[in-house]
PDB file of C-alpha atoms and ligand atoms in Angstrom:
ATOM      1  CA  MET M  21     -12.341 -19.604 -30.242  1.00 91.00           C
ATOM      2  CA  LYS M  22     -12.386 -21.751 -27.099  1.00 96.00           C
ATOM      3  CA  CYS M  23     -13.074 -20.796 -23.477  1.00 97.00           C
ATOM      4  CA  ARG M  24      -9.848 -20.575 -21.493  1.00 96.00           C
ATOM      5  CA  LYS M  25     -11.480 -22.268 -18.520  1.00 96.00           C
ATOM      6  CA  CYS M  26     -13.551 -25.149 -19.892  1.00 97.00           C
ATOM      7  CA  GLY M  27     -12.700 -25.431 -23.605  1.00 97.00           C
ATOM      8  CA  ASP M  28     -16.313 -24.831 -24.706  1.00 96.00           C
ATOM      9  CA  THR M  29     -17.134 -22.367 -27.465  1.00 96.00           C
ATOM     10  CA  ALA M  30     -16.233 -18.879 -26.251  1.00 97.00           C
ATOM     11  CA  VAL M  31     -18.651 -15.942 -26.517  1.00 95.00           C
ATOM     12  CA  LEU M  32     -16.206 -13.180 -25.712  1.00 96.00           C
ATOM     13  CA  GLU M  33     -12.549 -12.567 -26.417  1.00 95.00           C
ATOM     14  CA  LEU M  34     -10.603 -10.363 -23.991  1.00 95.00           C
ATOM     15  CA  ARG M  35      -7.491  -9.353 -25.878  1.00 92.00           C
ATOM     16  CA  ARG M  36      -5.895  -7.547 -22.970  1.00 90.00           C
ATOM     17  CA  HIS M  37      -6.070 -10.762 -20.938  1.00 91.00           C
ATOM     18  CA  ASN M  38      -5.149 -12.855 -23.968  1.00 92.00           C
ATOM     19  CA  ALA M  39      -8.177 -15.005 -23.164  1.00 95.00           C
ATOM     20  CA  ALA M  40     -11.670 -15.960 -24.303  1.00 97.00           C
ATOM     21  CA  PHE M  41     -14.555 -17.211 -22.178  1.00 98.00           C
ATOM     22  CA  CYS M  42     -17.869 -19.035 -22.520  1.00 98.00           C
ATOM     23  CA  ALA M  43     -20.852 -17.265 -20.923  1.00 98.00           C
ATOM     24  CA  PRO M  44     -20.781 -18.927 -17.451  1.00 98.00           C
ATOM     25  CA  ASP M  45     -16.992 -18.600 -17.157  1.00 98.00           C
ATOM     26  CA  PHE M  46     -17.077 -14.971 -18.288  1.00 98.00           C
ATOM     27  CA  LEU M  47     -19.669 -14.183 -15.601  1.00 98.00           C
ATOM     28  CA  GLU M  48     -17.443 -15.870 -13.033  1.00 98.00           C
ATOM     29  CA  PHE M  49     -14.386 -13.975 -14.337  1.00 98.00           C
ATOM     30  CA  PHE M  50     -16.374 -10.724 -13.978  1.00 98.00           C
ATOM     31  CA  ARG M  51     -17.467 -11.487 -10.405  1.00 98.00           C
ATOM     32  CA  ASN M  52     -13.902 -12.477  -9.518  1.00 98.00           C
ATOM     33  CA  GLN M  53     -12.631  -9.104 -10.720  1.00 98.00           C
ATOM     34  CA  VAL M  54     -15.180  -7.356  -8.482  1.00 98.00           C
ATOM     35  CA  ARG M  55     -14.220  -9.591  -5.523  1.00 98.00           C
ATOM     36  CA  GLU M  56     -10.551  -8.800  -6.131  1.00 98.00           C
ATOM     37  CA  ALA M  57     -11.281  -5.034  -6.219  1.00 98.00           C
ATOM     38  CA  ILE M  58     -13.223  -5.207  -2.942  1.00 98.00           C
ATOM     39  CA  ARG M  59     -10.513  -7.315  -1.299  1.00 98.00           C
ATOM     40  CA  LYS M  60      -7.511  -5.324  -2.533  1.00 98.00           C
ATOM     41  CA  TYR M  61      -8.879  -1.955  -1.453  1.00 98.00           C
ATOM     42  CA  ARG M  62     -10.853  -3.251   1.557  1.00 98.00           C
ATOM     43  CA  MET M  63     -13.861  -1.453   0.123  1.00 98.00           C
ATOM     44  CA  PHE M  64     -16.383  -2.883   2.584  1.00 98.00           C
ATOM     45  CA  THR M  65     -16.974  -5.894   4.759  1.00 97.00           C
ATOM     46  CA  SER M  66     -19.707  -8.454   4.250  1.00 96.00           C
ATOM     47  CA  ASP M  67     -21.846  -7.015   7.050  1.00 96.00           C
ATOM     48  CA  GLU M  68     -21.643  -3.343   6.044  1.00 98.00           C
ATOM     49  CA  PRO M  69     -24.697  -1.884   4.291  1.00 98.00           C
ATOM     50  CA  ILE M  70     -23.837  -0.207   0.986  1.00 98.00           C
ATOM     51  CA  LEU M  71     -25.438   2.654  -0.916  1.00 98.00           C
ATOM     52  CA  VAL M  72     -25.162   1.866  -4.636  1.00 99.00           C
ATOM     53  CA  ALA M  73     -25.503   4.931  -6.858  1.00 98.00           C
ATOM     54  CA  VAL M  74     -27.429   3.860  -9.947  1.00 98.00           C
ATOM     55  CA  SER M  75     -28.014   5.821 -13.134  1.00 98.00           C
ATOM     56  CA  GLY M  76     -30.005   3.219 -15.089  1.00 98.00           C
ATOM     57  CA  GLY M  77     -26.962   2.523 -17.302  1.00 98.00           C
ATOM     58  CA  LYS M  78     -25.192  -0.798 -17.764  1.00 98.00           C
ATOM     59  CA  ASP M  79     -22.324  -0.163 -15.361  1.00 98.00           C
ATOM     60  CA  SER M  80     -24.197   0.802 -12.214  1.00 98.00           C
ATOM     61  CA  LEU M  81     -26.902  -1.839 -12.725  1.00 98.00           C
ATOM     62  CA  ALA M  82     -24.243  -4.519 -13.404  1.00 98.00           C
ATOM     63  CA  LEU M  83     -22.527  -3.469 -10.178  1.00 99.00           C
ATOM     64  CA  TRP M  84     -25.764  -3.636  -8.217  1.00 99.00           C
ATOM     65  CA  ASP M  85     -26.477  -7.068  -9.724  1.00 98.00           C
ATOM     66  CA  VAL M  86     -23.076  -8.448  -8.681  1.00 98.00           C
ATOM     67  CA  LEU M  87     -23.308  -7.041  -5.147  1.00 98.00           C
ATOM     68  CA  ILE M  88     -26.803  -8.487  -4.660  1.00 98.00           C
ATOM     69  CA  GLY M  89     -25.576 -11.837  -5.991  1.00 98.00           C
ATOM     70  CA  GLU M  90     -22.652 -11.767  -3.551  1.00 98.00           C
ATOM     71  CA  GLY M  91     -25.087 -11.348  -0.678  1.00 98.00           C
ATOM     72  CA  TYR M  92     -24.298  -7.735   0.263  1.00 98.00           C
ATOM     73  CA  ARG M  93     -26.969  -5.589   1.886  1.00 98.00           C
ATOM     74  CA  THR M  94     -27.536  -2.838  -0.660  1.00 98.00           C
ATOM     75  CA  THR M  95     -29.759   0.184  -1.094  1.00 98.00           C
ATOM     76  CA  GLY M  96     -29.898   1.871  -4.486  1.00 98.00           C
ATOM     77  CA  LEU M  97     -29.836   5.632  -4.938  1.00 98.00           C
ATOM     78  CA  TYR M  98     -31.186   7.163  -8.120  1.00 98.00           C
ATOM     79  CA  LEU M  99     -30.599  10.890  -8.571  1.00 98.00           C
ATOM     80  CA  ASP M 100     -33.179  12.368 -10.902  1.00 98.00           C
ATOM     81  CA  LEU M 101     -31.275  15.068 -12.769  1.00 98.00           C
ATOM     82  CA  GLY M 102     -34.321  16.344 -14.649  1.00 98.00           C
ATOM     83  CA  ILE M 103     -32.643  15.834 -18.034  1.00 97.00           C
ATOM     84  CA  PHE M 104     -35.698  15.450 -20.242  1.00 96.00           C
ATOM     85  CA  ASP M 105     -36.675  11.945 -21.454  1.00 97.00           C
ATOM     86  CA  TYR M 106     -33.275  10.582 -20.510  1.00 98.00           C
ATOM     87  CA  SER M 107     -34.065  11.017 -16.810  1.00 98.00           C
ATOM     88  CA  VAL M 108     -37.605   9.662 -17.143  1.00 98.00           C
ATOM     89  CA  GLU M 109     -36.372   6.497 -18.865  1.00 98.00           C
ATOM     90  CA  SER M 110     -33.326   5.918 -16.690  1.00 98.00           C
ATOM     91  CA  ARG M 111     -35.400   6.281 -13.527  1.00 98.00           C
ATOM     92  CA  ALA M 112     -37.883   3.692 -14.859  1.00 98.00           C
ATOM     93  CA  LYS M 113     -35.007   1.238 -15.512  1.00 98.00           C
ATOM     94  CA  CYS M 114     -33.751   1.626 -11.936  1.00 98.00           C
ATOM     95  CA  GLU M 115     -37.217   1.229 -10.463  1.00 98.00           C
ATOM     96  CA  ALA M 116     -37.875  -1.901 -12.541  1.00 98.00           C
ATOM     97  CA  PHE M 117     -34.512  -3.401 -11.527  1.00 98.00           C
ATOM     98  CA  ALA M 118     -35.116  -2.713  -7.823  1.00 98.00           C
ATOM     99  CA  ALA M 119     -38.635  -4.171  -7.980  1.00 98.00           C
ATOM    100  CA  ALA M 120     -37.464  -7.306  -9.834  1.00 98.00           C
ATOM    101  CA  HIS M 121     -34.704  -7.933  -7.269  1.00 98.00           C
ATOM    102  CA  GLY M 122     -36.719  -6.939  -4.201  1.00 98.00           C
ATOM    103  CA  VAL M 123     -34.149  -4.340  -3.095  1.00 98.00           C
ATOM    104  CA  PRO M 124     -34.803  -0.802  -1.821  1.00 98.00           C
ATOM    105  CA  LEU M 125     -34.284   2.210  -4.092  1.00 98.00           C
ATOM    106  CA  LEU M 126     -34.108   5.793  -2.880  1.00 98.00           C
ATOM    107  CA  VAL M 127     -34.898   8.570  -5.346  1.00 98.00           C
ATOM    108  CA  ARG M 128     -33.837  12.192  -4.918  1.00 98.00           C
ATOM    109  CA  ARG M 129     -34.654  14.964  -7.361  1.00 98.00           C
ATOM    110  CA  VAL M 130     -31.985  17.547  -8.126  1.00 97.00           C
ATOM    111  CA  GLU M 131     -34.753  20.032  -8.887  1.00 97.00           C
ATOM    112  CA  GLU M 132     -35.997  19.739  -5.311  1.00 97.00           C
ATOM    113  CA  GLU M 133     -32.552  19.746  -3.736  1.00 96.00           C
ATOM    114  CA  VAL M 134     -30.859  22.529  -5.735  1.00 95.00           C
ATOM    115  CA  GLY M 135     -33.907  24.481  -6.874  1.00 96.00           C
ATOM    116  CA  ALA M 136     -33.688  23.628 -10.574  1.00 96.00           C
ATOM    117  CA  PRO M 137     -32.976  20.628 -12.822  1.00 97.00           C
ATOM    118  CA  VAL M 138     -29.593  20.198 -14.537  1.00 97.00           C
ATOM    119  CA  PRO M 139     -30.551  21.933 -17.845  1.00 96.00           C
ATOM    120  CA  VAL M 140     -31.610  25.073 -15.899  1.00 96.00           C
ATOM    121  CA  ILE M 141     -28.515  24.931 -13.664  1.00 96.00           C
ATOM    122  CA  LYS M 142     -26.479  24.865 -16.879  1.00 94.00           C
ATOM    123  CA  SER M 143     -28.137  28.080 -18.151  1.00 94.00           C
ATOM    124  CA  VAL M 144     -27.965  29.845 -14.800  1.00 93.00           C
ATOM    125  CA  THR M 145     -24.296  29.116 -14.183  1.00 93.00           C
ATOM    126  CA  ARG M 146     -23.291  29.373 -17.870  1.00 92.00           C
ATOM    127  CA  ARG M 147     -20.969  26.479 -17.231  1.00 91.00           C
ATOM    128  CA  PRO M 148     -20.868  23.040 -18.871  1.00 91.00           C
ATOM    129  CA  PRO M 149     -23.824  20.950 -17.636  1.00 93.00           C
ATOM    130  CA  CYS M 150     -21.521  18.272 -16.221  1.00 93.00           C
ATOM    131  CA  SER M 151     -20.060  20.804 -13.804  1.00 93.00           C
ATOM    132  CA  GLY M 152     -23.246  21.527 -11.773  1.00 94.00           C
ATOM    133  CA  CYS M 153     -24.467  17.977 -12.342  1.00 96.00           C
ATOM    134  CA  GLY M 154     -21.274  16.348 -11.045  1.00 95.00           C
ATOM    135  CA  LEU M 155     -21.140  18.668  -8.035  1.00 96.00           C
ATOM    136  CA  SER M 156     -24.775  17.912  -7.155  1.00 97.00           C
ATOM    137  CA  LYS M 157     -24.306  14.171  -7.568  1.00 97.00           C
ATOM    138  CA  ARG M 158     -21.229  13.996  -5.332  1.00 97.00           C
ATOM    139  CA  TYR M 159     -22.903  16.123  -2.671  1.00 98.00           C
ATOM    140  CA  LEU M 160     -26.225  14.253  -2.678  1.00 98.00           C
ATOM    141  CA  MET M 161     -24.633  10.794  -2.676  1.00 98.00           C
ATOM    142  CA  ASN M 162     -22.709  11.686   0.455  1.00 98.00           C
ATOM    143  CA  ARG M 163     -25.612  13.398   2.197  1.00 98.00           C
ATOM    144  CA  VAL M 164     -28.106  10.631   1.486  1.00 98.00           C
ATOM    145  CA  ALA M 165     -25.628   7.989   2.716  1.00 98.00           C
ATOM    146  CA  LEU M 166     -25.124   9.965   5.944  1.00 98.00           C
ATOM    147  CA  ASP M 167     -28.860  10.514   6.417  1.00 98.00           C
ATOM    148  CA  GLU M 168     -29.526   6.807   5.919  1.00 98.00           C
ATOM    149  CA  GLY M 169     -26.648   5.689   8.163  1.00 98.00           C
ATOM    150  CA  LEU M 170     -24.805   3.952   5.320  1.00 98.00           C
ATOM    151  CA  PRO M 171     -21.004   4.091   5.649  1.00 98.00           C
ATOM    152  CA  VAL M 172     -20.043   3.672   2.009  1.00 98.00           C
ATOM    153  CA  VAL M 173     -21.193   4.699  -1.478  1.00 98.00           C
ATOM    154  CA  ALA M 174     -20.374   2.427  -4.423  1.00 98.00           C
ATOM    155  CA  THR M 175     -20.440   3.791  -7.971  1.00 98.00           C
ATOM    156  CA  GLY M 176     -20.278   1.988 -11.312  1.00 98.00           C
ATOM    157  CA  HIS M 177     -17.125   3.672 -12.687  1.00 98.00           C
ATOM    158  CA  ASN M 178     -15.281   1.194 -14.886  1.00 98.00           C
ATOM    159  CA  LEU M 179     -11.715   0.923 -16.187  1.00 98.00           C
ATOM    160  CA  ASP M 180     -12.490   3.108 -19.218  1.00 97.00           C
ATOM    161  CA  ASP M 181     -14.026   5.844 -17.029  1.00 97.00           C
ATOM    162  CA  GLU M 182     -11.100   5.799 -14.650  1.00 98.00           C
ATOM    163  CA  ALA M 183      -8.452   5.765 -17.387  1.00 98.00           C
ATOM    164  CA  ALA M 184     -10.217   8.670 -19.159  1.00 97.00           C
ATOM    165  CA  THR M 185     -10.406  10.711 -15.943  1.00 96.00           C
ATOM    166  CA  LEU M 186      -6.737  10.063 -15.249  1.00 97.00           C
ATOM    167  CA  PHE M 187      -5.866  11.010 -18.820  1.00 97.00           C
ATOM    168  CA  GLY M 188      -7.766  14.307 -18.446  1.00 96.00           C
ATOM    169  CA  SER M 189      -6.107  15.069 -15.108  1.00 95.00           C
ATOM    170  CA  VAL M 190      -2.642  14.366 -16.511  1.00 95.00           C
ATOM    171  CA  MET M 191      -3.305  16.401 -19.663  1.00 94.00           C
ATOM    172  CA  HIS M 192      -3.992  19.419 -17.454  1.00 93.00           C
ATOM    173  CA  TRP M 193      -1.726  18.406 -14.571  1.00 92.00           C
ATOM    174  CA  GLN M 194      -4.584  18.791 -12.111  1.00 91.00           C
ATOM    175  CA  MET M 195      -2.560  18.292  -8.973  1.00 89.00           C
ATOM    176  CA  ASP M 196      -5.690  18.261  -6.762  1.00 86.00           C
ATOM    177  CA  ALA M 197      -7.355  15.541  -8.796  1.00 90.00           C
ATOM    178  CA  LEU M 198      -4.442  13.122  -9.036  1.00 93.00           C
ATOM    179  CA  PRO M 199      -4.321  12.026  -5.377  1.00 90.00           C
ATOM    180  CA  ARG M 200      -8.112  11.641  -5.398  1.00 91.00           C
ATOM    181  CA  GLN M 201      -7.960   9.263  -8.359  1.00 95.00           C
ATOM    182  CA  SER M 202      -8.419   5.970  -6.580  1.00 97.00           C
ATOM    183  CA  PRO M 203     -10.814   3.005  -6.578  1.00 98.00           C
ATOM    184  CA  ALA M 204     -11.428   3.702  -2.883  1.00 98.00           C
ATOM    185  CA  LEU M 205     -11.470   7.022  -1.063  1.00 96.00           C
ATOM    186  CA  PRO M 206     -11.457   6.783   2.723  1.00 95.00           C
ATOM    187  CA  SER M 207     -13.601   8.881   5.020  1.00 95.00           C
ATOM    188  CA  THR M 208     -11.451  11.808   6.134  1.00 92.00           C
ATOM    189  CA  HIS M 209     -14.165  13.484   8.232  1.00 94.00           C
ATOM    190  CA  PRO M 210     -17.101  12.152  10.273  1.00 95.00           C
ATOM    191  CA  LYS M 211     -19.454  13.711   7.704  1.00 96.00           C
ATOM    192  CA  LEU M 212     -17.785  12.141   4.679  1.00 96.00           C
ATOM    193  CA  VAL M 213     -18.631   8.558   3.797  1.00 98.00           C
ATOM    194  CA  ARG M 214     -16.242   6.233   1.951  1.00 98.00           C
ATOM    195  CA  ARG M 215     -16.497   6.158  -1.828  1.00 98.00           C
ATOM    196  CA  VAL M 216     -15.605   3.020  -3.774  1.00 98.00           C
ATOM    197  CA  LYS M 217     -15.558   1.857  -7.395  1.00 98.00           C
ATOM    198  CA  PRO M 218     -15.706  -1.942  -7.453  1.00 99.00           C
ATOM    199  CA  LEU M 219     -15.759  -2.109 -11.297  1.00 98.00           C
ATOM    200  CA  TYR M 220     -12.458  -0.287 -11.803  1.00 98.00           C
ATOM    201  CA  ARG M 221     -10.782  -3.505 -13.028  1.00 98.00           C
ATOM    202  CA  LEU M 222     -13.424  -4.100 -15.740  1.00 98.00           C
ATOM    203  CA  SER M 223     -13.719  -2.386 -19.111  1.00 97.00           C
ATOM    204  CA  GLU M 224     -16.847  -0.830 -20.549  1.00 96.00           C
ATOM    205  CA  ARG M 225     -17.072  -3.669 -23.069  1.00 96.00           C
ATOM    206  CA  GLU M 226     -16.913  -6.201 -20.250  1.00 97.00           C
ATOM    207  CA  THR M 227     -19.674  -4.512 -18.223  1.00 98.00           C
ATOM    208  CA  ALA M 228     -21.808  -4.360 -21.397  1.00 98.00           C
ATOM    209  CA  ALA M 229     -21.231  -8.092 -21.930  1.00 98.00           C
ATOM    210  CA  TYR M 230     -22.091  -8.835 -18.293  1.00 98.00           C
ATOM    211  CA  ALA M 231     -25.308  -6.793 -18.506  1.00 98.00           C
ATOM    212  CA  PHE M 232     -26.259  -8.510 -21.761  1.00 98.00           C
ATOM    213  CA  LEU M 233     -25.602 -12.038 -20.463  1.00 98.00           C
ATOM    214  CA  ARG M 234     -27.466 -11.292 -17.234  1.00 98.00           C
ATOM    215  CA  LYS M 235     -30.372  -9.857 -19.247  1.00 98.00           C
ATOM    216  CA  ILE M 236     -30.232  -6.569 -17.361  1.00 98.00           C
ATOM    217  CA  ASP M 237     -32.589  -4.025 -18.883  1.00 98.00           C
ATOM    218  CA  TYR M 238     -30.587  -0.795 -18.907  1.00 98.00           C
ATOM    219  CA  ILE M 239     -30.811   2.535 -20.697  1.00 98.00           C
ATOM    220  CA  VAL M 240     -28.651   2.342 -23.800  1.00 97.00           C
ATOM    221  CA  GLU M 241     -28.825   6.051 -24.715  1.00 95.00           C
ATOM    222  CA  GLU M 242     -26.190   8.275 -23.192  1.00 92.00           C
ATOM    223  CA  CYS M 243     -27.120  11.474 -21.383  1.00 95.00           C
ATOM    224  CA  PRO M 244     -27.708  14.086 -24.139  1.00 95.00           C
ATOM    225  CA  PHE M 245     -25.142  16.352 -22.471  1.00 94.00           C
ATOM    226  CA  ALA M 246     -22.431  13.700 -22.809  1.00 91.00           C
ATOM    227  CA  VAL M 247     -22.052  14.581 -26.500  1.00 86.00           C
ATOM    228  CA  GLY M 248     -19.040  16.810 -26.844  1.00 80.00           C
ATOM    229  CA  ALA M 249     -17.893  16.301 -23.261  1.00 84.00           C
ATOM    230  CA  THR M 250     -14.107  16.183 -23.078  1.00 86.00           C
ATOM    231  CA  SER M 251     -14.248  12.880 -21.223  1.00 88.00           C
ATOM    232  CA  ILE M 252     -15.713  11.303 -24.379  1.00 90.00           C
ATOM    233  CA  ALA M 253     -12.853  12.664 -26.486  1.00 92.00           C
ATOM    234  CA  HIS M 254     -10.395  11.227 -23.977  1.00 95.00           C
ATOM    235  CA  LYS M 255     -12.138   7.851 -24.129  1.00 95.00           C
ATOM    236  CA  GLU M 256     -11.923   7.819 -27.919  1.00 95.00           C
ATOM    237  CA  THR M 257      -8.216   8.595 -27.821  1.00 96.00           C
ATOM    238  CA  LEU M 258      -7.627   5.797 -25.329  1.00 97.00           C
ATOM    239  CA  ASN M 259      -9.736   3.398 -27.420  1.00 97.00           C
ATOM    240  CA  ARG M 260      -7.463   4.029 -30.391  1.00 97.00           C
ATOM    241  CA  LEU M 261      -4.433   3.273 -28.238  1.00 97.00           C
ATOM    242  CA  GLU M 262      -6.130   0.141 -26.926  1.00 96.00           C
ATOM    243  CA  ASP M 263      -6.858  -1.084 -30.466  1.00 95.00           C
ATOM    244  CA  ALA M 264      -3.237  -0.688 -31.417  1.00 96.00           C
ATOM    245  CA  SER M 265      -1.947  -2.103 -28.186  1.00 95.00           C
ATOM    246  CA  PRO M 266      -4.357  -4.219 -26.102  1.00 95.00           C
ATOM    247  CA  GLY M 267      -3.879  -3.585 -22.411  1.00 95.00           C
ATOM    248  CA  ALA M 268      -2.816   0.064 -22.879  1.00 97.00           C
ATOM    249  CA  LYS M 269      -5.673   1.437 -20.714  1.00 97.00           C
ATOM    250  CA  HIS M 270      -5.097  -1.160 -18.049  1.00 97.00           C
ATOM    251  CA  ASN M 271      -1.354  -0.401 -17.926  1.00 97.00           C
ATOM    252  CA  PHE M 272      -1.959   3.340 -17.831  1.00 98.00           C
ATOM    253  CA  LEU M 273      -4.425   3.192 -14.921  1.00 98.00           C
ATOM    254  CA  PHE M 274      -2.900   0.351 -12.913  1.00 97.00           C
ATOM    255  CA  GLY M 275       0.618   1.732 -13.417  1.00 97.00           C
ATOM    256  CA  PHE M 276      -0.539   5.055 -12.001  1.00 97.00           C
ATOM    257  CA  LEU M 277      -2.298   3.464  -9.027  1.00 97.00           C
ATOM    258  CA  GLU M 278       0.615   1.245  -8.133  1.00 95.00           C
ATOM    259  CA  LYS M 279       3.647   3.319  -9.021  1.00 94.00           C
ATOM    260  CA  ALA M 280       2.793   7.009  -9.375  1.00 92.00           C
ATOM    261  CA  ARG M 281      -0.165   7.860  -7.157  1.00 91.00           C
ATOM    262  CA  PRO M 282       1.740   7.792  -3.844  1.00 87.00           C
ATOM    263  CA  ALA M 283       4.030  10.525  -5.197  1.00 86.00           C
ATOM    264  CA  PHE M 284       1.034  12.831  -5.706  1.00 83.00           C
ATOM    265  CA  GLU M 285      -0.433  12.463  -2.238  1.00 79.00           C
ATOM    266  CA  ARG M 286      -0.417  15.811  -0.605  1.00 64.00           C
ATOM    267  CA  ALA M 287       1.998  16.122   2.264  1.00 50.00           C
ATOM    268  CA  GLU M 288      -0.390  18.254   4.271  1.00 49.00           C
ATOM    269  CA  ALA M 289      -4.024  17.381   4.592  1.00 65.00           C
ATOM    270  CA  VAL M 290      -6.564  20.045   3.613  1.00 77.00           C
ATOM    271  CA  GLU M 291      -8.442  21.456   6.586  1.00 86.00           C
ATOM    272  CA  LEU M 292     -12.122  20.517   6.465  1.00 91.00           C
ATOM    273  CA  HIS M 293     -15.002  22.434   8.062  1.00 91.00           C
ATOM    274  CA  GLU M 294     -18.731  21.989   8.199  1.00 96.00           C
ATOM    275  CA  CYS M 295     -20.756  24.212   5.880  1.00 97.00           C
ATOM    276  CA  ALA M 296     -22.439  27.031   7.831  1.00 97.00           C
ATOM    277  CA  ARG M 297     -25.698  26.362   5.984  1.00 96.00           C
ATOM    278  CA  CYS M 298     -26.100  22.620   5.509  1.00 96.00           C
ATOM    279  CA  GLY M 299     -23.474  21.117   7.787  1.00 96.00           C
ATOM    280  CA  GLN M 300     -21.800  19.097   5.023  1.00 96.00           C
ATOM    281  CA  VAL M 301     -18.039  19.112   4.644  1.00 95.00           C
ATOM    282  CA  THR M 302     -16.273  21.958   2.862  1.00 95.00           C
ATOM    283  CA  THR M 303     -12.914  23.717   2.825  1.00 91.00           C
ATOM    284  CA  GLY M 304     -14.562  27.162   3.092  1.00 91.00           C
ATOM    285  CA  THR M 305     -17.464  28.645   5.010  1.00 94.00           C
ATOM    286  CA  LEU M 306     -20.257  27.721   2.603  1.00 96.00           C
ATOM    287  CA  CYS M 307     -20.024  24.511   0.566  1.00 97.00           C
ATOM    288  CA  ALA M 308     -20.054  24.574  -3.246  1.00 96.00           C
ATOM    289  CA  PHE M 309     -23.519  22.944  -3.307  1.00 97.00           C
ATOM    290  CA  CYS M 310     -25.077  25.671  -1.139  1.00 97.00           C
ATOM    291  CA  LYS M 311     -23.392  28.351  -3.276  1.00 96.00           C
ATOM    292  CA  LEU M 312     -24.832  26.709  -6.387  1.00 96.00           C
ATOM    293  CA  ALA M 313     -28.300  26.546  -4.816  1.00 96.00           C
ATOM    294  CA  ASP M 314     -28.005  30.276  -3.933  1.00 96.00           C
ATOM    295  CA  GLN M 315     -27.009  31.150  -7.473  1.00 95.00           C
ATOM    296  CA  VAL M 316     -29.960  29.181  -8.850  1.00 95.00           C
ATOM    297  CA  LYS M 317     -32.362  30.831  -6.388  1.00 94.00           C
ATOM    298  CA  ARG M 318     -31.182  34.316  -7.344  1.00 94.00           C
ATOM    299  CA  SER M 319     -31.640  33.640 -11.049  1.00 91.00           C
ATOM    300  CA  ILE M 320     -35.082  32.060 -11.300  1.00 79.00           C
TER     301      ILE M 320
HETATM  302 FE1  SF4 D   4     -24.540  14.806 -15.689  1.00 51.79          FE
HETATM  303 FE2  SF4 D   4     -22.791  15.382 -17.625  1.00 51.79          FE
HETATM  304 FE3  SF4 D   4     -23.146  12.859 -16.866  1.00 51.79          FE
HETATM  305 FE4  SF4 D   4     -25.081  14.118 -18.204  1.00 51.79          FE
HETATM  306  S1  SF4 D   4     -23.031  13.617 -18.993  1.00 51.79           S
HETATM  307  S2  SF4 D   4     -25.335  12.843 -16.376  1.00 51.79           S
HETATM  308  S3  SF4 D   4     -24.857  16.200 -17.403  1.00 51.79           S
HETATM  309  S4  SF4 D   4     -22.300  14.531 -15.594  1.00 51.79           S
HETATM  310 ZN1   ZN D   5     -23.689  23.503   2.337  1.00 51.79          ZN
END
């Protein structure tokens, strides 16, 4: 197997691109995909400071690594979910990465912000853990970015994550979710920062290869609550399709973004207000985060 670029021995074959690369050319291919994502969706300019949400996993640390290498001004944000050893270890990975690269890392604890860690929120709400966790993460990412004066939050969602989310939304015809499925969501209110996913063109296998070749020390274990999550089942289904037909995930996601998504954009924009309690954006009087915090407070 020879590298498509230089003819040297290849270390990685990318069937969906019908190509193989040596280590240096794969790293360059990876960075080019991130550059293309940023350019195509005008995610941020070279002088804008960026909040990078990091979980300690391969994707978000690979993203942070690329952005630092490209010369962007970045601040990391680690949200401590209070999920047993998983949170302790993933926080340590983020702190070590930030220290090694000399970049700032902010840490916020869900327990402090909501009143309880994710496992307790799960019991109190009697809903799947990912529900309260996802809500808290989205809320805190936005609020921290606003507090710190950072106009954009970048997350490490990759092609597999995005294809699986789209698959789930289509399976249930979630008409609210479909227009929001995008590598870049603009700010639609002064209190909402932009949200971007610069890795959306890269598969999970490719981010793992990048992290390995760059010797990034990341947490390999998944969150214990990920087991049994429907998103994992959707990923497995898509992986089977990909095995049978390389490029299937790419075609599914990119086809949606280019051909179908515009048809799902809502004709009328939803009216946004500021939450009566915390001032963050909501469609009602109290935002979902404040309601969750109330529910937690009442129960413990
Ligand atoms: Fe949170 Fe669920 Fe992800 Fe675990 S798997 S970090 S609970 S969203
Ligand atoms: Zn609120």
